[in-house]
Tab-separated table of C-alpha atoms in Angstrom:
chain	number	residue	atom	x	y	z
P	1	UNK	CA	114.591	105.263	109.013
P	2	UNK	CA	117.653	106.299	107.264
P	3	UNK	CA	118.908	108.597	105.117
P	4	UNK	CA	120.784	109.491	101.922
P	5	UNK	CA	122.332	112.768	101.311
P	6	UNK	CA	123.465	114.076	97.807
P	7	UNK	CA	125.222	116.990	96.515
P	8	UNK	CA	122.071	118.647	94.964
P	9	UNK	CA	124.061	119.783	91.909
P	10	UNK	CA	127.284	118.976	90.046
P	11	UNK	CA	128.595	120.019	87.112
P	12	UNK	CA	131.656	118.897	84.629
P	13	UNK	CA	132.937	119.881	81.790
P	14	UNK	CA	133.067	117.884	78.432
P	15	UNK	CA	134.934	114.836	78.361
P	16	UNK	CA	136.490	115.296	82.013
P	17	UNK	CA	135.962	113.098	85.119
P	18	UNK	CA	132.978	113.616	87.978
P	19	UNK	CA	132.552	112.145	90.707
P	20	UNK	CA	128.983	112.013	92.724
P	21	UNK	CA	128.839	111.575	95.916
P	22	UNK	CA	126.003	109.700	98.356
P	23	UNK	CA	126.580	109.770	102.541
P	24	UNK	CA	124.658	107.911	104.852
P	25	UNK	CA	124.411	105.152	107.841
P	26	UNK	CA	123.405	102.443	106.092
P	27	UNK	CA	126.304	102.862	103.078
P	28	UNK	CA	128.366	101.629	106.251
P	29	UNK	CA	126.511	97.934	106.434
P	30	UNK	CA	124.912	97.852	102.352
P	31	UNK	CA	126.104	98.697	98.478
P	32	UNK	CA	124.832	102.247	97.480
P	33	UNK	CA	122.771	101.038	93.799
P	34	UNK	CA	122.962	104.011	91.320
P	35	UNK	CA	120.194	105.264	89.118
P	36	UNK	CA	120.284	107.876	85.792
P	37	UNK	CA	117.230	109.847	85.384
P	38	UNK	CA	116.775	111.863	82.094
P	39	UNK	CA	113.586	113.993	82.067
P	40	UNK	CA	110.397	112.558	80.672
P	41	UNK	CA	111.772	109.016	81.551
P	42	UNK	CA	111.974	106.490	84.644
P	43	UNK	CA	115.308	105.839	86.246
P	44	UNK	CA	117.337	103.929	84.799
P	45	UNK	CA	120.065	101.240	86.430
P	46	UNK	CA	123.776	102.023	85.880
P	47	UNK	CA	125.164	100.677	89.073
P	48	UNK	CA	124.716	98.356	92.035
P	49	UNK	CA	126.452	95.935	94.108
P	50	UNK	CA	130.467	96.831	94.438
P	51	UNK	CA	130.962	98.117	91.311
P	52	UNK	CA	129.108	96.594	88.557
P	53	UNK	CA	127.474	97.707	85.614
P	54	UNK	CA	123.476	96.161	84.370
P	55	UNK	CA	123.913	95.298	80.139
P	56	UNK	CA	124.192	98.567	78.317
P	57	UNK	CA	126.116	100.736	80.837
P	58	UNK	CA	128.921	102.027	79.572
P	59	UNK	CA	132.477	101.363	81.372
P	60	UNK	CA	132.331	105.027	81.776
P	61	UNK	CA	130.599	104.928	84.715
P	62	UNK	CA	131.587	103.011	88.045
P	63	UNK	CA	130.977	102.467	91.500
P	64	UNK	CA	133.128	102.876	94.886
P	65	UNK	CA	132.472	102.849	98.595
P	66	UNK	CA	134.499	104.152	101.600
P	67	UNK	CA	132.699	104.368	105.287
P	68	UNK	CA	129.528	106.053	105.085
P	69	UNK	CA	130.011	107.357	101.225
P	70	UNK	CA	129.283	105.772	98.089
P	71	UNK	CA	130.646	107.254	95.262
P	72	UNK	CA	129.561	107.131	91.311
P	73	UNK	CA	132.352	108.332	88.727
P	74	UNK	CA	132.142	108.894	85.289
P	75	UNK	CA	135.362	108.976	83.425
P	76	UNK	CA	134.964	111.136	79.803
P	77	UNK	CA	131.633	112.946	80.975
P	78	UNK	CA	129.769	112.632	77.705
P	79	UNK	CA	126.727	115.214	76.776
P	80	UNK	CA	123.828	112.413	76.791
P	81	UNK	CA	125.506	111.882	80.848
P	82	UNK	CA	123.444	115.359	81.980
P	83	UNK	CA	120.960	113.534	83.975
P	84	UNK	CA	119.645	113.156	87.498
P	85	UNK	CA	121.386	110.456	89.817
P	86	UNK	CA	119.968	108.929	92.416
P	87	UNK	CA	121.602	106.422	94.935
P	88	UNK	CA	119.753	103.829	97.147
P	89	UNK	CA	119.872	100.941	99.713
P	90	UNK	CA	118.175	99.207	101.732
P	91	UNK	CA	117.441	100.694	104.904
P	92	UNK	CA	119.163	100.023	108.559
P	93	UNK	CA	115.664	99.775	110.090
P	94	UNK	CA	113.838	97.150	107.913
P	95	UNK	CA	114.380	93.932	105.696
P	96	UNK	CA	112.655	95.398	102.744
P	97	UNK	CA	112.708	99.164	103.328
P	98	UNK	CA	114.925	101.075	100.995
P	99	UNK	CA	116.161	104.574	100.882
P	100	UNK	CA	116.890	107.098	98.156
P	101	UNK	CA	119.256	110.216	98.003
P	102	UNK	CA	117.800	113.138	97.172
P	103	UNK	CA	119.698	113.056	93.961
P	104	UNK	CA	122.184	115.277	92.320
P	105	UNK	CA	121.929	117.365	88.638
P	106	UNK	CA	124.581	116.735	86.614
P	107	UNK	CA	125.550	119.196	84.019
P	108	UNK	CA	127.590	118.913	81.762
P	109	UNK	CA	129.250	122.210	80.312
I	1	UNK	CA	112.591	91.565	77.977
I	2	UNK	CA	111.270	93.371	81.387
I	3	UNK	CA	108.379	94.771	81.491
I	4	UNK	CA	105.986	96.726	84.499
I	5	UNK	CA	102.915	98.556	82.924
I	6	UNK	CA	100.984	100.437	86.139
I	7	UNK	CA	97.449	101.625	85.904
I	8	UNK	CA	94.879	102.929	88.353
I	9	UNK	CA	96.345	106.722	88.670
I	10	UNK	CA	94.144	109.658	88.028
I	11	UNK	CA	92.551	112.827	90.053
I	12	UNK	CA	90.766	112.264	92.958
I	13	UNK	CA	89.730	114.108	96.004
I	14	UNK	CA	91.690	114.432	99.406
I	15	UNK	CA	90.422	111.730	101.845
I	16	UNK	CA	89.244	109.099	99.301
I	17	UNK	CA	90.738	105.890	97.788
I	18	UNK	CA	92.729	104.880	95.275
I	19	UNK	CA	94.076	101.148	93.859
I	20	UNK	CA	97.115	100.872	91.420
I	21	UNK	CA	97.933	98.414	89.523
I	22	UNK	CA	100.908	96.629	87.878
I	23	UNK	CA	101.163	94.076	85.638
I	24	UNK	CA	104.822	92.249	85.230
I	25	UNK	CA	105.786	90.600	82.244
I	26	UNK	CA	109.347	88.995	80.635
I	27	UNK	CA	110.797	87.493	84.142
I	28	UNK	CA	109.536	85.130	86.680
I	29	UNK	CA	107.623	87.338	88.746
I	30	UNK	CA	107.545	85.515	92.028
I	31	UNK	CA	111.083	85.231	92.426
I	32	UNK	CA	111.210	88.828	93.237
I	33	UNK	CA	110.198	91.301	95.756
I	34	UNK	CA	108.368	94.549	94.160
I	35	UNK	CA	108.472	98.301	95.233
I	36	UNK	CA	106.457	100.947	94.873
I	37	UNK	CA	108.859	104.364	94.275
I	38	UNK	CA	107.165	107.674	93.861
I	39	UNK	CA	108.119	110.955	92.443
I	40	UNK	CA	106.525	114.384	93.518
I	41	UNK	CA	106.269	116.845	90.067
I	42	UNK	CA	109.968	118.341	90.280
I	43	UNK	CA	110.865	116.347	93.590
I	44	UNK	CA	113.424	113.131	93.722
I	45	UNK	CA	112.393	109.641	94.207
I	46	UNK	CA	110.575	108.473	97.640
I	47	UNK	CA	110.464	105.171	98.363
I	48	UNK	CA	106.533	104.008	99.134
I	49	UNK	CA	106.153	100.428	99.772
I	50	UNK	CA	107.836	96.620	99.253
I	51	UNK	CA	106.900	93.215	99.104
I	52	UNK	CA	108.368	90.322	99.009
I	53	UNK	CA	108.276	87.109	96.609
I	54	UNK	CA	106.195	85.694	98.616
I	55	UNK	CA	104.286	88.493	100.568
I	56	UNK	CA	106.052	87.290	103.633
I	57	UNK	CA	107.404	90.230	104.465
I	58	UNK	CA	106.399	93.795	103.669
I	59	UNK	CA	107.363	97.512	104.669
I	60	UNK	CA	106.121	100.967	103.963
I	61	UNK	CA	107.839	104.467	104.279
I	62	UNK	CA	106.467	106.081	107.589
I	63	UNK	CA	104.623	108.815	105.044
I	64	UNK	CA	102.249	106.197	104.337
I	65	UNK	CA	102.004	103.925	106.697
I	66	UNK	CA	98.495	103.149	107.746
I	67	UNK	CA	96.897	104.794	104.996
I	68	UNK	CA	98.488	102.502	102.211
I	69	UNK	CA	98.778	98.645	101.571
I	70	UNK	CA	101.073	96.956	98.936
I	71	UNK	CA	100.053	93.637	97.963
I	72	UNK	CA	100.266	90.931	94.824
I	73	UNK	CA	99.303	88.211	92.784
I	74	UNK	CA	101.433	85.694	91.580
I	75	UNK	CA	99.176	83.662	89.592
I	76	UNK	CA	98.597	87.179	87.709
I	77	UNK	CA	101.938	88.639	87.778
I	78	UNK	CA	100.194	91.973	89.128
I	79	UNK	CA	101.201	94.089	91.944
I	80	UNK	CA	99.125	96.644	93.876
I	81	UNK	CA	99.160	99.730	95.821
I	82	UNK	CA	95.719	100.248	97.869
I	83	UNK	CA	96.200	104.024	98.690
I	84	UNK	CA	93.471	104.999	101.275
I	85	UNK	CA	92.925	108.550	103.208
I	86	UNK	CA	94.565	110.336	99.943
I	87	UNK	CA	96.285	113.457	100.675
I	88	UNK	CA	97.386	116.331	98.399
I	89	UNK	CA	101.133	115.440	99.099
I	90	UNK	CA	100.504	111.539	97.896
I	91	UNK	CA	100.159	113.706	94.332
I	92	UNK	CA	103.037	112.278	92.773
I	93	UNK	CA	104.231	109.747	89.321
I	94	UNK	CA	104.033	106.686	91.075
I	95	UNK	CA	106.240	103.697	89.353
I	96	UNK	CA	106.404	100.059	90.238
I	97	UNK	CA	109.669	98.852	89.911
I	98	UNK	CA	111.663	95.129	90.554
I	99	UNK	CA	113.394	94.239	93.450
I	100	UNK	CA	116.682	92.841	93.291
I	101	UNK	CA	119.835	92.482	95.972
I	102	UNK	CA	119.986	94.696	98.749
I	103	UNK	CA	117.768	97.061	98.169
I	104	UNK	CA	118.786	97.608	94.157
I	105	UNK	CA	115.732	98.443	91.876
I	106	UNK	CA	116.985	97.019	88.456
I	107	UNK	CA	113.650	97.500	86.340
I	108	UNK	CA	110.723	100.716	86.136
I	109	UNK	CA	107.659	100.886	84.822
I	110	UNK	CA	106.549	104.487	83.313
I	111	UNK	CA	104.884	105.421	85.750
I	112	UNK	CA	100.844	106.253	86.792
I	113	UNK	CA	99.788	109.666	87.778
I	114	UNK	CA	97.919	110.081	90.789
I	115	UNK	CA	96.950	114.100	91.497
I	116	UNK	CA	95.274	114.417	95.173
I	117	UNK	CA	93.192	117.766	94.786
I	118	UNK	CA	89.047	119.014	95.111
């Protein structure tokens, strides 16, 4: 099966631009999806597919792919960003299998 | 408006059985596959188990297969995790989620604990 890797921990200061990164095979054949993960609470959505955004997201945050990397940036790093982020997609080996990064900490200073 | 409400989690001893369950609500549920993600206390998300619409096709992680089986109702909008041969490393949040393109997971439940321990 594949795999995701993830920066385990990023950090950015108030109001700048970070970007998060997410390697792996199968980013070179599928869309890395996206997911925000505040603690206490299940992941949330912010983006799949190219680059596009579920109801709700902010334009702060978008998508980008190059190779074997997906990328999620968030432009003005807001306070309520700190979060976990997760990327997925569906695995090389299987028509339903999907894979997650290990995620990355955001922190915002 | 979405919504996945699991049940079935709880304490139970290593080697014995569990069934979760997962009832789906605000979306035709068998136009979509369903996953099974789960989350170790402190760890990041693990992929368990999919399904699709119509239980065609199905795939597990390699940590569980053999030991688990996803399945579903359509007539009851319910999905299921049979979890057999429970070991302490299964102990994990366990959250049924949607299915959409490509591998994207674009709804969560909350979540059912399931703590593998004697």
């Amino acid at each position: 099966s594949s795999e995701l890797t993830q920066d385990p921990a990023v950090s950015v200061a108030l109001g700048q631009t970070v970007r998060i990164t997410c390697q792996g095979d199968s980013l070179r054949s599928y869309y890395a999806s996206w997911y925000q993960q505040k603690p206490g609470q299940a992941p949330v959505l912010v983006i799949y597919g190219k680059n596009n955004r579920p109801s709700g997201i902010p334009d702060r945050f978008s998508g980008s792919s190059s190779g074997n990397t997906a990328s999620l940036t968030i432009t003005g790093a807001q306070a309520e960003d700190e979060a976990d982020y997760y990327c997925n997609s569906r695995d090389s080996s299987g028509n339903l299998d999907v894979v997650f990064g290990g995620g990355t900490k955001l922190t915002v200073l | 408006e979405v919504q996945l409400v699991e049940s079935g989690g709880g304490l139970v001893q290593p080697g014995r059985s569990l069934r979760l369950s997962c009832a789906a609500s605000g979306f035709t549920f068998d136009d979509y596959a369903m996953h099974w993600v789960r989350q170790a206390p402190g760890k990041g998300l693990e992929w368990v188990s999919g399904i699709s619409w119509n239980s065609g096709s199905i795939g597990y992680a390699d940590s569980v297969k053999g030991r688990f089986t996803i399945s579903r109702d359509n007539a009851k909008n319910s999905l299921y995790l049979q979890m057999n041969s429970l070991r302490a490393e299964d102990t994990a949040l366990y959250y049924c989620a949607k299915g959409a393109a490509a591998g994207t997971v674009d709804y969560w439940g909350q979540g059912t604990l399931v703590t593998v321990s004697s």
